[in-house]
C-alpha cells in the first residue's frame, strides 16, 4: 500500500500542476474502446491490442492471441463569432470577415478506423508480439469565414475551405512485450512507421505593395489563399514498463518519441485576389498598374515542403482493483508540445502564374507608398508562414471498469487536458483549442464466447475563449483572428476483439 | 440476466442515438447567402458639353465635362428596369481626380450591393471630373458680370463658368434624362477635399437645388479662425506650398513659382487663382486663332508670370509666351490684401453663406473629419462646422470623426471606400420615402 500511496501522491501533484496550465494539441487521445470509455486512463491495465499505443509492456499480460478493430466516429463542433477588422485608436473598418455572426466549422463526421493483432509466440522464452495500425495524431476542421468586400471582383470567389486542416498521422507499429520479473515486471517496445498526410488551407492578408491610390481601402490588404496537400513518412519509438507490486495494483510507465516527418507535395496553390478598380484604372494590359487594378485572380502552383515536428510524450498510470469486479485507474501524461513549431511552408519549382502575369511583369519593381521597392515575383513568392510557439502540456485521466458479470463490462472515465497553444497571438481557426478541456466518457463491452463487442462514447467540453485584438507590430492588422471561439467534441467508438 | 442485458442494450442505444442526434446535427456553416446585386450599372461616358459655360476653360477645347454616372436598375427602361425615377446624388472629386475617382474606390460595387440589400434606396450617382489643369479650379468660376466685384476683370476666368454648371446646369441636364426625381429633397451633393468646397459652394450659389450635403475635410474656411484654434486656413498652407518648391523665404519666388503638376499644394493655389483672382489668362476661345491682345491688369504688383503655356494643352503659344496669374501673397509670402480680401475671401464659404439666398436652411449636413487630414483641411473644416453650428445659423450637423489604422493614416484617399458607404446611407435617409 505504501507504493500505492506514493503513486497517488505523485499523480495528485501532477493534477494540481496541470490545473495551472491551459489546454490542447492534435493528439488523438482515444485509441480503442476501453481506453475511450475510461478517459484514456489505460496505461496500467491495457489488456488488448491498443496497449501498442498506451503501454507496449502490457502486451505481456495478454494471454490470448487477439484480432481487434475499432471504428471511431468523431465530430468537432466549433463556433466562431469573428471580430476581425482593421482598427485604429477610435475606428474599425470592415475586412470582409463575417463579423459578429455565429459561424460554424463545416459539418463532418470523421471516421477513424484502427486495428491490431496480438500473438503470443515462443520467442525469447515467451514474448507477445503485435502489429497495429492507428492514428496517434489527428485533426480536422474547415471554416468559411470571409468574403471580399464589395469592390473586389466578386466573380472570383474564394473557395470555402479558407481555414482548413486535415492532418492524419497513421502509425504502423510492431510491438513486443515480455515478462522480465515473474508477475512483477514487464517491459515492452514498439517501433512505429509513421505516415503523415496533410491538407492545409489558409487565408492570409497581404499588404498591397502598390502605392496610393492602388492601396486605398479596401484594397489595402490583398487576400491570398494557399492550399497544400502532401504527405511524408517518419519513424517513432514507443516504450513501456509495467510493474505489478501486488495482485491488485498495476503501475505503468510509457513514453513515445516520434521523429520529425518531412511532408512534401507538388500541388501547393497560391491564389491572389487582386483589387478591381473601376475601369481597370484606365491602365494598359501588361502593366503592373493594370494587374493590380484588374480584379483578376492569379494562381500559382508550386512544390512545397514542411516539417512536422511531433511531440514526444511520457506518462505514468496506476490501476487498482478495488473489488474483484471494480477497477479504478488514474493516469498522467506530459507532452512536449514545445517541439512543434507549426507548419512553415517552403515553396519551390514554381510553375508560373496564370492570368495576367507573365515573366515581363514578374521582374518589374513595385514601389509602395513608403518608397519600399520589391519585385512582383518577390512579393508573390514571399514565404508567409509563421512559426508557432507552443508549450508543453499535461493531461490527467481517470477511469473505472466494472464487470457485473462474465458477459458484460462497463466503463466510465474522463480527463482534464491542457492546451499547448497558450498565446492568443497564435490563435487561428486552423487549430481550435480554447483552453482546459474536460472529457466525460462511458461504454460497455459484451463478452460472447471469443468475441468482445462494445460501444463507447465520449464528450469533450472546451471552454469559451475570447480572443481580443492583438496587433503586436502596430500595423493595424490583427495578429490572430479575434473573436469568440466555442468548441465541443463528440466521439463514438464501435469495437470488436476476437480471441483465438 | 439476459433480460437485463436486453434492457441495458436498449437504453444504451437510445442514449447514444440521442447524443448522436443532438450533437451531430448538421448546422451548416452559417455563411450568409450572397445577396443579389442591383442590376443597374455605370454609364462611364456620361460626358456632357456645357456650352458656353466651359468655352473659356483652359485645356478643354471641346467644352466637355467628363462624368461617370451610375444608374440603378429600377431607373433603367424596360426590360431591365421599370423607368422609375430615383433621387440624384452628385459626388465631387478632390483635387487632381478624374471622373473615375469614386468608381476606382468601389462606388459601383457599393451601390450594387447596398441598393440590392436595401441598405440604401436606389439613386443615380453622378461623378463629374475635377479639372485636370492644376488639379482643379475649386469648382468655382463664373462670368465676370455675375460677380460685381470682378466687373472690371477680364471677360471670364480661365476656370470656366463652373458656378453655373454645379449650381444648376448639371442637375438640370441629368434630370432631363428622365432617371431622376426632381426637387430639393431628392437631390444631394457630396465631395471630398476640394470637392467638399465645391459641394458647399454649389449649394450656396444655387437656389434650393440640394437638400443634403456630405463632405470630408476640405478647404472649407480660407482664413480659418485662429481665435478658436482653427488656424489660418490657406494662409498657413501657403508656406507649405513654398516649402514643397524649396522657395520659402526666397523673394524671387514670384518669378520662380513652378506651376507644374509636381507640386500639388502650389497647383491648388494656382487653380484657385484662376477661379478667384483677376488675371489676364483668358480671352482665348477654343479653336480660334485669336490670341489675346495685351490685357489690362487690375493689379500687377505681384503678378506671377511663371505659368508656362506648356502646362496648358491645346494652346500653341508664341515662343516665350507666359501667362500671368495673381496669388494673394506678396513677395515676402505675406497676405496681399487687395487680392486676398477682395477676391479670395469673398469666395470663402463664410462669405458665400452670408450672401446666399437659401443659406443652407433645411439642408441636411454630414461631415467626415479627421485630425490626420492633410493640408490643414481638418482645422478649416472644424472652423466651417463651428460657423454652421453657431448663431446666426445653428444648424444640426452630423459629424463623423475618424482615424486611420496604424501605418495608413487618413491623410488622403485611404478611407474613401468606407466613407462612401456612410455618405450613401446619409443621403439615402435624407432623400426620404
PDB file of C-alpha atoms in Angstrom, chain A residues 23-43 50 53-54 72 76 112 134-139 238 331 333 335 337 393-398 414-420 433 435 437-441 458-460 462 489 491 493:
ATOM      1  CA  UNK A  23      -5.208  23.369 -22.721  1.00  0.00           C
ATOM      2  CA  UNK A  24      -4.875  21.067 -26.384  1.00  0.00           C
ATOM      3  CA  UNK A  25      -2.906  19.950 -29.406  1.00  0.00           C
ATOM      4  CA  UNK A  26      -3.894  17.500 -32.050  1.00  0.00           C
ATOM      5  CA  UNK A  27      -3.088  14.238 -30.332  1.00  0.00           C
ATOM      6  CA  UNK A  28      -5.674  11.576 -30.867  1.00  0.00           C
ATOM      7  CA  UNK A  29      -6.249  10.797 -27.248  1.00  0.00           C
ATOM      8  CA  UNK A  30      -8.684   7.955 -27.622  1.00  0.00           C
ATOM      9  CA  UNK A  31      -7.462   4.769 -29.255  1.00  0.00           C
ATOM     10  CA  UNK A  32      -9.750   1.833 -28.745  1.00  0.00           C
ATOM     11  CA  UNK A  33     -12.996   1.340 -26.967  1.00  0.00           C
ATOM     12  CA  UNK A  34     -11.874   0.637 -23.437  1.00  0.00           C
ATOM     13  CA  UNK A  35      -9.432   3.496 -23.339  1.00  0.00           C
ATOM     14  CA  UNK A  36     -12.006   5.842 -24.783  1.00  0.00           C
ATOM     15  CA  UNK A  37     -14.613   4.802 -22.271  1.00  0.00           C
ATOM     16  CA  UNK A  38     -12.169   5.107 -19.365  1.00  0.00           C
ATOM     17  CA  UNK A  39     -10.973   8.565 -20.257  1.00  0.00           C
ATOM     18  CA  UNK A  40      -7.714   7.106 -21.571  1.00  0.00           C
ATOM     19  CA  UNK A  41      -6.591   6.090 -18.096  1.00  0.00           C
ATOM     20  CA  UNK A  42      -5.295   2.892 -19.571  1.00  0.00           C
ATOM     21  CA  UNK A  43      -1.529   2.678 -19.183  1.00  0.00           C
ATOM     22  CA  UNK A  50      -4.446  -0.975 -28.043  1.00  0.00           C
ATOM     23  CA  UNK A  53      -0.440   2.842 -28.034  1.00  0.00           C
ATOM     24  CA  UNK A  54      -0.781   3.136 -24.273  1.00  0.00           C
ATOM     25  CA  UNK A  72     -14.361   5.674 -34.201  1.00  0.00           C
ATOM     26  CA  UNK A  76     -15.728  18.631 -33.994  1.00  0.00           C
ATOM     27  CA  UNK A 112     -11.164   6.877 -37.705  1.00  0.00           C
ATOM     28  CA  UNK A 134      -3.889   3.528 -35.616  1.00  0.00           C
ATOM     29  CA  UNK A 135      -3.751   7.307 -35.680  1.00  0.00           C
ATOM     30  CA  UNK A 136      -1.807   8.835 -32.803  1.00  0.00           C
ATOM     31  CA  UNK A 137      -2.348  12.339 -34.193  1.00  0.00           C
ATOM     32  CA  UNK A 138      -5.391  13.573 -35.980  1.00  0.00           C
ATOM     33  CA  UNK A 139      -7.121  16.867 -36.549  1.00  0.00           C
ATOM     34  CA  UNK A 238       7.314   3.597 -28.013  1.00  0.00           C
ATOM     35  CA  UNK A 331      -3.006   8.307 -15.490  1.00  0.00           C
ATOM     36  CA  UNK A 333       0.803  12.379 -19.246  1.00  0.00           C
ATOM     37  CA  UNK A 335       3.633  16.037 -23.799  1.00  0.00           C
ATOM     38  CA  UNK A 337       4.430  20.312 -27.472  1.00  0.00           C
ATOM     39  CA  UNK A 393       1.224  20.451 -21.595  1.00  0.00           C
ATOM     40  CA  UNK A 394      -0.135  17.810 -19.331  1.00  0.00           C
ATOM     41  CA  UNK A 395      -3.186  15.669 -19.022  1.00  0.00           C
ATOM     42  CA  UNK A 396      -4.717  13.765 -16.162  1.00  0.00           C
ATOM     43  CA  UNK A 397      -7.067  10.864 -16.778  1.00  0.00           C
ATOM     44  CA  UNK A 398      -9.349   8.909 -14.523  1.00  0.00           C
ATOM     45  CA  UNK A 414     -12.781  11.293 -18.160  1.00  0.00           C
ATOM     46  CA  UNK A 415      -9.794  13.526 -18.335  1.00  0.00           C
ATOM     47  CA  UNK A 416      -8.615  17.065 -17.945  1.00  0.00           C
ATOM     48  CA  UNK A 417      -6.410  18.206 -20.783  1.00  0.00           C
ATOM     49  CA  UNK A 418      -4.230  21.236 -21.267  1.00  0.00           C
ATOM     50  CA  UNK A 419      -3.541  23.373 -24.275  1.00  0.00           C
ATOM     51  CA  UNK A 420      -0.136  23.958 -25.758  1.00  0.00           C
ATOM     52  CA  UNK A 433      -8.035  24.733 -28.841  1.00  0.00           C
ATOM     53  CA  UNK A 435      -8.449  26.086 -23.049  1.00  0.00           C
ATOM     54  CA  UNK A 437     -10.688  20.608 -21.816  1.00  0.00           C
ATOM     55  CA  UNK A 438     -12.753  18.166 -19.825  1.00  0.00           C
ATOM     56  CA  UNK A 439     -13.785  14.821 -21.158  1.00  0.00           C
ATOM     57  CA  UNK A 440     -16.567  12.544 -19.999  1.00  0.00           C
ATOM     58  CA  UNK A 441     -16.771   9.032 -21.348  1.00  0.00           C
ATOM     59  CA  UNK A 458     -17.271  10.416 -25.148  1.00  0.00           C
ATOM     60  CA  UNK A 459     -17.865  14.107 -24.937  1.00  0.00           C
ATOM     61  CA  UNK A 460     -15.110  16.669 -24.624  1.00  0.00           C
ATOM     62  CA  UNK A 462     -13.986  23.148 -24.418  1.00  0.00           C
ATOM     63  CA  UNK A 489     -16.004  17.254 -29.488  1.00  0.00           C
ATOM     64  CA  UNK A 491     -16.806  10.656 -30.372  1.00  0.00           C
ATOM     65  CA  UNK A 493     -16.369   4.056 -30.883  1.00  0.00           C
TER      66      UNK A 493
END
